Each structure stands twice: as structure tokens, then as C-alpha cells.
PDB file of C-alpha atoms in Angstrom:
ATOM      1  CA  MET A   1      18.928 -31.342   4.008  1.00  0.00           C
ATOM      2  CA  GLU A   2      20.110 -29.389   7.002  1.00  0.00           C
ATOM      3  CA  SER A   3      23.557 -30.295   8.270  1.00  0.00           C
ATOM      4  CA  ILE A   4      24.348 -30.944  11.906  1.00  0.00           C
ATOM      5  CA  ALA A   5      26.436 -27.759  12.079  1.00  0.00           C
ATOM      6  CA  GLU A   6      23.596 -25.655  10.669  1.00  0.00           C
ATOM      7  CA  HIS A   7      21.145 -27.228  13.098  1.00  0.00           C
ATOM      8  CA  GLN A   8      23.527 -26.495  15.996  1.00  0.00           C
ATOM      9  CA  MET A   9      23.925 -22.860  14.874  1.00  0.00           C
ATOM     10  CA  LEU A  10      20.147 -22.444  14.682  1.00  0.00           C
ATOM     11  CA  ARG A  11      19.757 -23.847  18.208  1.00  0.00           C
ATOM     12  CA  GLN A  12      22.410 -21.449  19.500  1.00  0.00           C
ATOM     13  CA  ARG A  13      20.662 -18.545  17.774  1.00  0.00           C
ATOM     14  CA  GLN A  14      17.328 -19.573  19.270  1.00  0.00           C
ATOM     15  CA  ALA A  15      18.889 -19.825  22.727  1.00  0.00           C
ATOM     16  CA  ARG A  16      20.437 -16.336  22.364  1.00  0.00           C
ATOM     17  CA  PHE A  17      17.090 -14.928  21.267  1.00  0.00           C
ATOM     18  CA  GLU A  18      15.259 -16.589  24.155  1.00  0.00           C
ATOM     19  CA  ARG A  19      17.753 -15.077  26.630  1.00  0.00           C
ATOM     20  CA  LEU A  20      17.269 -11.662  25.021  1.00  0.00           C
ATOM     21  CA  ALA A  21      13.476 -12.006  24.963  1.00  0.00           C
ATOM     22  CA  HIS A  22      13.446 -13.031  28.618  1.00  0.00           C
ATOM     23  CA  ALA A  23      15.455  -9.902  29.519  1.00  0.00           C
ATOM     24  CA  VAL A  24      13.543  -7.365  27.408  1.00  0.00           C
ATOM     25  CA  ALA A  25       9.957  -8.548  26.836  1.00  0.00           C
ATOM     26  CA  ASN A  26       8.464  -7.120  30.046  1.00  0.00           C
ATOM     27  CA  PRO A  27      10.267  -3.757  29.891  1.00  0.00           C
ATOM     28  CA  LEU A  28       9.299  -3.392  26.200  1.00  0.00           C
ATOM     29  CA  HIS A  29       5.694  -4.274  27.061  1.00  0.00           C
ATOM     30  CA  ARG A  30       5.636  -1.579  29.767  1.00  0.00           C
ATOM     31  CA  TYR A  31       7.244   0.887  27.345  1.00  0.00           C
ATOM     32  CA  LEU A  32       4.482   0.260  24.790  1.00  0.00           C
ATOM     33  CA  VAL A  33       1.604   0.223  27.305  1.00  0.00           C
ATOM     34  CA  ARG A  34       2.495   3.794  28.263  1.00  0.00           C
ATOM     35  CA  ARG A  35       2.468   4.947  24.625  1.00  0.00           C
ATOM     36  CA  VAL A  36      -0.392   3.225  22.760  1.00  0.00           C
ATOM     37  CA  THR A  37      -3.854   1.842  23.307  1.00  0.00           C
ATOM     38  CA  ALA A  38      -4.109  -1.632  24.801  1.00  0.00           C
ATOM     39  CA  ASP A  39      -5.319  -3.166  21.535  1.00  0.00           C
ATOM     40  CA  MET A  40      -2.100  -2.136  19.753  1.00  0.00           C
ATOM     41  CA  VAL A  41       0.451  -3.218  22.374  1.00  0.00           C
ATOM     42  CA  GLU A  42       0.667  -6.920  21.505  1.00  0.00           C
ATOM     43  CA  ASP A  43       0.940  -6.305  17.751  1.00  0.00           C
ATOM     44  CA  ILE A  44       3.722  -3.766  18.150  1.00  0.00           C
ATOM     45  CA  LEU A  45       5.520  -5.957  20.684  1.00  0.00           C
ATOM     46  CA  SER A  46       5.321  -8.862  18.212  1.00  0.00           C
ATOM     47  CA  ASP A  47       6.739  -6.669  15.447  1.00  0.00           C
ATOM     48  CA  THR A  48       9.514  -5.544  17.785  1.00  0.00           C
ATOM     49  CA  MET A  49      10.418  -9.110  18.717  1.00  0.00           C
ATOM     50  CA  LEU A  50      10.468 -10.076  15.044  1.00  0.00           C
ATOM     51  CA  VAL A  51      12.917  -7.269  14.291  1.00  0.00           C
ATOM     52  CA  LEU A  52      15.037  -8.348  17.261  1.00  0.00           C
ATOM     53  CA  TRP A  53      15.112 -11.905  15.891  1.00  0.00           C
ATOM     54  CA  ARG A  54      16.120 -10.700  12.439  1.00  0.00           C
ATOM     55  CA  ARG A  55      18.794  -8.361  13.802  1.00  0.00           C
ATOM     56  CA  LEU A  56      19.953 -10.540  16.667  1.00  0.00           C
ATOM     57  CA  ASP A  57      23.601 -10.163  15.657  1.00  0.00           C
ATOM     58  CA  ASP A  58      23.277  -6.352  15.777  1.00  0.00           C
ATOM     59  CA  VAL A  59      22.087  -6.149  19.396  1.00  0.00           C
ATOM     60  CA  PRO A  60      24.874  -4.481  21.388  1.00  0.00           C
ATOM     61  CA  GLY A  61      25.819  -6.162  24.663  1.00  0.00           C
ATOM     62  CA  LEU A  62      24.425  -9.540  23.631  1.00  0.00           C
ATOM     63  CA  ASP A  63      27.065 -12.235  23.801  1.00  0.00           C
ATOM     64  CA  THR A  64      26.665 -15.851  22.841  1.00  0.00           C
ATOM     65  CA  ALA A  65      26.902 -17.610  26.200  1.00  0.00           C
ATOM     66  CA  SER A  66      25.384 -15.703  29.096  1.00  0.00           C
ATOM     67  CA  ALA A  67      22.163 -13.908  29.895  1.00  0.00           C
ATOM     68  CA  PRO A  68      22.280 -10.316  28.691  1.00  0.00           C
ATOM     69  CA  ASP A  69      22.445  -7.396  31.093  1.00  0.00           C
ATOM     70  CA  PRO A  70      19.235  -5.384  30.512  1.00  0.00           C
ATOM     71  CA  ASP A  71      21.198  -2.151  30.920  1.00  0.00           C
ATOM     72  CA  ASP A  72      23.316  -3.142  27.932  1.00  0.00           C
ATOM     73  CA  VAL A  73      20.595  -4.356  25.571  1.00  0.00           C
ATOM     74  CA  LEU A  74      17.476  -2.387  26.537  1.00  0.00           C
ATOM     75  CA  PRO A  75      18.388   1.003  25.043  1.00  0.00           C
ATOM     76  CA  TRP A  76      18.887  -0.548  21.602  1.00  0.00           C
ATOM     77  CA  CYS A  77      15.722  -2.627  21.984  1.00  0.00           C
ATOM     78  CA  TYR A  78      13.769   0.483  22.996  1.00  0.00           C
ATOM     79  CA  GLY A  79      14.985   2.072  19.773  1.00  0.00           C
ATOM     80  CA  VAL A  80      13.634  -0.884  17.797  1.00  0.00           C
ATOM     81  CA  ALA A  81      10.309  -0.679  19.662  1.00  0.00           C
ATOM     82  CA  ARG A  82      10.174   3.052  18.976  1.00  0.00           C
ATOM     83  CA  GLY A  83      10.620   2.401  15.250  1.00  0.00           C
ATOM     84  CA  CYS A  84       7.915  -0.288  15.252  1.00  0.00           C
ATOM     85  CA  LEU A  85       5.628   2.088  17.153  1.00  0.00           C
ATOM     86  CA  ALA A  86       6.210   4.824  14.571  1.00  0.00           C
ATOM     87  CA  ASN A  87       5.438   2.372  11.752  1.00  0.00           C
ATOM     88  CA  ALA A  88       2.223   1.302  13.476  1.00  0.00           C
ATOM     89  CA  ARG A  89       1.139   4.917  14.005  1.00  0.00           C
ATOM     90  CA  ARG A  90       1.785   5.741  10.344  1.00  0.00           C
ATOM     91  CA  ALA A  91      -0.188   2.693   9.230  1.00  0.00           C
ATOM     92  CA  ASP A  92      -3.005   3.570  11.626  1.00  0.00           C
ATOM     93  CA  GLY A  93      -3.032   7.139  10.285  1.00  0.00           C
ATOM     94  CA  ARG A  94      -3.235   5.859   6.697  1.00  0.00           C
ATOM     95  CA  ARG A  95      -6.152   3.592   7.622  1.00  0.00           C
ATOM     96  CA  LEU A  96      -7.936   6.450   9.371  1.00  0.00           C
ATOM     97  CA  ARG A  97      -7.469   8.799   6.399  1.00  0.00           C
ATOM     98  CA  LEU A  98      -8.764   6.107   4.051  1.00  0.00           C
ATOM     99  CA  VAL A  99     -11.863   5.562   6.178  1.00  0.00           C
ATOM    100  CA  GLU A 100     -12.459   9.322   6.319  1.00  0.00           C
ATOM    101  CA  ARG A 101     -12.149   9.573   2.532  1.00  0.00           C
ATOM    102  CA  LEU A 102     -14.506   6.648   2.016  1.00  0.00           C
ATOM    103  CA  VAL A 103     -17.055   8.074   4.440  1.00  0.00           C
ATOM    104  CA  GLY A 104     -16.722  11.504   2.804  1.00  0.00           C
ATOM    105  CA  ALA A 105     -17.166  10.027  -0.660  1.00  0.00           C
ATOM    106  CA  HIS A 106     -20.209   8.091   0.531  1.00  0.00           C
ATOM    107  CA  ARG A 107     -21.804  11.288   1.876  1.00  0.00           C
ATOM    108  CA  HIS A 108     -21.403  12.976  -1.499  1.00  0.00           C
ATOM    109  CA  LEU A 109     -23.011  10.189  -3.518  1.00  0.00           C
ATOM    110  CA  PRO A 110     -26.312  11.146  -5.116  1.00  0.00           C
ATOM    111  CA  ALA A 111     -29.402   9.538  -3.635  1.00  0.00           C
ATOM    112  CA  THR A 112     -29.965   7.672  -6.878  1.00  0.00           C
ATOM    113  CA  ALA A 113     -26.873   6.475  -8.626  1.00  0.00           C
ATOM    114  CA  ALA A 114     -26.527   7.451 -12.261  1.00  0.00           C
ATOM    115  CA  ASP A 115     -26.765   4.701 -14.849  1.00  0.00           C
ATOM    116  CA  HIS A 116     -23.330   4.246 -16.382  1.00  0.00           C
ATOM    117  CA  SER A 117     -24.034   0.918 -18.030  1.00  0.00           C
ATOM    118  CA  ASP A 118     -23.445   2.391 -21.529  1.00  0.00           C
ATOM    119  CA  LEU A 119     -20.038   3.651 -20.454  1.00  0.00           C
ATOM    120  CA  HIS A 120     -19.066   0.323 -18.898  1.00  0.00           C
ATOM    121  CA  GLU A 121     -20.267  -1.511 -21.996  1.00  0.00           C
ATOM    122  CA  ALA A 122     -18.177   0.810 -24.196  1.00  0.00           C
ATOM    123  CA  LEU A 123     -15.135   0.317 -21.936  1.00  0.00           C
ATOM    124  CA  ASP A 124     -15.597  -3.454 -22.075  1.00  0.00           C
ATOM    125  CA  ALA A 125     -15.510  -3.250 -25.884  1.00  0.00           C
ATOM    126  CA  LEU A 126     -11.930  -1.918 -25.681  1.00  0.00           C
ATOM    127  CA  GLY A 127      -8.943  -4.227 -25.430  1.00  0.00           C
ATOM    128  CA  THR A 128      -7.585  -4.898 -21.948  1.00  0.00           C
ATOM    129  CA  LEU A 129      -4.552  -2.625 -22.282  1.00  0.00           C
ATOM    130  CA  ASP A 130      -6.524   0.204 -23.930  1.00  0.00           C
ATOM    131  CA  ARG A 131      -9.164  -0.021 -21.207  1.00  0.00           C
ATOM    132  CA  GLU A 132      -6.443   0.151 -18.522  1.00  0.00           C
ATOM    133  CA  VAL A 133      -4.846   3.180 -20.202  1.00  0.00           C
ATOM    134  CA  VAL A 134      -8.204   4.992 -20.367  1.00  0.00           C
ATOM    135  CA  GLN A 135      -9.048   4.141 -16.759  1.00  0.00           C
ATOM    136  CA  LEU A 136      -5.657   5.274 -15.481  1.00  0.00           C
ATOM    137  CA  TRP A 137      -6.090   8.536 -17.383  1.00  0.00           C
ATOM    138  CA  ALA A 138      -9.752   9.220 -16.580  1.00  0.00           C
ATOM    139  CA  TRP A 139     -10.248   7.661 -13.164  1.00  0.00           C
ATOM    140  CA  GLU A 140      -6.811   7.992 -11.592  1.00  0.00           C
ATOM    141  CA  GLY A 141      -5.892  11.286 -13.267  1.00  0.00           C
ATOM    142  CA  LEU A 142      -2.502  10.078 -14.497  1.00  0.00           C
ATOM    143  CA  ALA A 143      -0.596  11.759 -17.300  1.00  0.00           C
ATOM    144  CA  PRO A 144       0.665   9.669 -20.245  1.00  0.00           C
ATOM    145  CA  ARG A 145       4.220   9.541 -18.850  1.00  0.00           C
ATOM    146  CA  GLN A 146       2.854   8.221 -15.534  1.00  0.00           C
ATOM    147  CA  ILE A 147       0.660   5.696 -17.335  1.00  0.00           C
ATOM    148  CA  ALA A 148       3.775   4.604 -19.216  1.00  0.00           C
ATOM    149  CA  GLU A 149       5.468   3.829 -15.890  1.00  0.00           C
ATOM    150  CA  VAL A 150       2.485   1.761 -14.780  1.00  0.00           C
ATOM    151  CA  THR A 151       2.027  -0.182 -18.014  1.00  0.00           C
ATOM    152  CA  GLY A 152       5.602  -0.471 -19.255  1.00  0.00           C
ATOM    153  CA  LEU A 153       4.742   1.290 -22.526  1.00  0.00           C
ATOM    154  CA  THR A 154       6.444   4.406 -23.817  1.00  0.00           C
ATOM    155  CA  ALA A 155       4.746   7.748 -23.167  1.00  0.00           C
ATOM    156  CA  ASN A 156       4.269   8.150 -26.921  1.00  0.00           C
ATOM    157  CA  ALA A 157       2.589   4.737 -27.200  1.00  0.00           C
ATOM    158  CA  VAL A 158       0.322   5.638 -24.293  1.00  0.00           C
ATOM    159  CA  SER A 159      -0.671   8.916 -25.957  1.00  0.00           C
ATOM    160  CA  MET A 160      -1.502   7.132 -29.205  1.00  0.00           C
ATOM    161  CA  ARG A 161      -3.465   4.382 -27.449  1.00  0.00           C
ATOM    162  CA  LEU A 162      -5.327   6.941 -25.369  1.00  0.00           C
ATOM    163  CA  HIS A 163      -6.244   9.042 -28.413  1.00  0.00           C
ATOM    164  CA  ARG A 164      -7.510   6.014 -30.359  1.00  0.00           C
ATOM    165  CA  ALA A 165      -9.371   4.563 -27.384  1.00  0.00           C
ATOM    166  CA  LYS A 166     -11.129   7.861 -26.664  1.00  0.00           C
ATOM    167  CA  ARG A 167     -12.180   8.043 -30.310  1.00  0.00           C
ATOM    168  CA  ARG A 168     -13.553   4.473 -30.171  1.00  0.00           C
ATOM    169  CA  LEU A 169     -15.361   5.244 -26.926  1.00  0.00           C
ATOM    170  CA  ALA A 170     -16.956   8.358 -28.414  1.00  0.00           C
ATOM    171  CA  ALA A 171     -18.101   6.400 -31.449  1.00  0.00           C
ATOM    172  CA  GLN A 172     -19.385   3.569 -29.256  1.00  0.00           C
ATOM    173  CA  LEU A 173     -21.321   6.023 -27.103  1.00  0.00           C
ATOM    174  CA  GLY A 174     -22.849   7.693 -30.153  1.00  0.00           C
ATOM    175  CA  ARG A 175     -21.014  10.964 -29.680  1.00  0.00           C
ATOM    176  CA  LYS A 176     -18.761  10.857 -32.713  1.00  0.00           C
ATOM    177  CA  ASN A 177     -20.307  14.036 -34.150  1.00  0.00           C
ATOM    178  CA  PRO A 178     -21.980  15.747 -31.231  1.00  0.00           C
ATOM    179  CA  VAL A 179     -24.407  18.550 -31.860  1.00  0.00           C
ATOM    180  CA  ARG A 180     -22.982  21.653 -30.210  1.00  0.00           C
ATOM    181  CA  PRO A 181     -25.372  23.717 -28.104  1.00  0.00           C
ATOM    182  CA  GLY A 182     -26.875  26.602 -30.083  1.00  0.00           C
ATOM    183  CA  HIS A 183     -26.375  24.927 -33.434  1.00  0.00           C
ATOM    184  CA  ASP A 184     -28.920  23.137 -35.523  1.00  0.00           C
ATOM    185  CA  GLY A 185     -27.599  19.867 -36.914  1.00  0.00           C
ATOM    186  CA  ALA A 186     -29.323  20.546 -40.244  1.00  0.00           C
ATOM    187  CA  GLU A 187     -28.077  24.146 -40.448  1.00  0.00           C
ATOM    188  CA  GLY A 188     -26.646  25.080 -43.827  1.00  0.00           C
ATOM    189  CA  ARG A 189     -28.313  22.210 -45.649  1.00  0.00           C
ATOM    190  CA  SER A 190     -30.933  22.496 -48.289  1.00  0.00           C
ATOM    191  CA  SER A 191     -34.323  21.001 -47.557  1.00  0.00           C
ATOM    192  CA  ARG A 192     -34.868  20.114 -51.208  1.00  0.00           C
TER     193      ARG A 192
END
């Protein structure tokens, strides 16, 4: 249960934040409007205000009793808004690159998708951990030491699991003893 002193401290903190927000919200809004599209302004302003709440004790020029002087607090708050803006731009860039990759991958898909049901059936026959190791190796292009980081196994254990799983997959897919191009499977055998 919250004590009276804790409740009083929280109220004082809220009052300090409200005084700060009253002094900086409009200037921060104008700052952001001039730098980003209208649909991003409110989100970045919200992020900025959240950081200001979390770091309320770090705001220079903000005392406990009186309304802050904007000249004292705004430069630091602009710095926070600038950081939130940079984070939003990075996130937006990541989203855009992902969409471009997805659109690019979609353009390169064959008109008729290949039937991989045998492969998926063979993968499903593996144990969960072996399947994950194979997928990390084949689909994500990770090396055994990287797979070890992901799974918590040793690199040696990953290599052994990968080797055994690939052998089981080959057997499951009927490619245990593939016929090499240019060679007759019956070559060297007597027909008697």
C-alpha cells in the first residue's frame, strides 16, 4: 500500500511535470511541425513528453515550486525532442526498407509457386531443435557459431546436429545415394 509520503511525492512530481509541460508543449509542437510530416508530430511529441516525465529530475532550470522559465528549460527539451525525432526517423527508415524488400521479393516470385511440401514434411519429421538449427543454417544463412548463440548450444553441438539433420533430411527426401549426372546407376555391375 502506498504511504502518505509517497502519495505526496507523486503529486509534487505530477505538478512539476504539468508546469513543465505547460511551458514547453507548444514550442516543442512547433519545433516538430517544422521538421516532420503532420502525421508524425503527435507521436514524436508524445514520446518526447514521456522522456521528459521519466527524466524530470534531469531537466535543468526546473525547480520544485514555481513555473519554469522557458528560456531555462527549452534548450534541454529541444534536445530530447531532437533525439525522439531521430529515433522516429530511424524506425521509419527501417519500416520503409522492409516494405521495399518485401515488395522486391514479391516481384521476384515465380508465377506458380514451387511445391515444397516434401521438404516441409521432411523438416517436420525432425525434432524441434534440429529443425530450428537447419532453418537457421539454410534459411537465415547463419554459421554454426552464430546458431550456437541463438540456441544456447555449443558450436560443436550445432555442427553435429546440423550434420545429422542434413543426413536425415536427405534420406527422408530420397536423396541418400543420388545418381550423379553422367553416371549410370547400374554401371560396373554385372547383368547376370
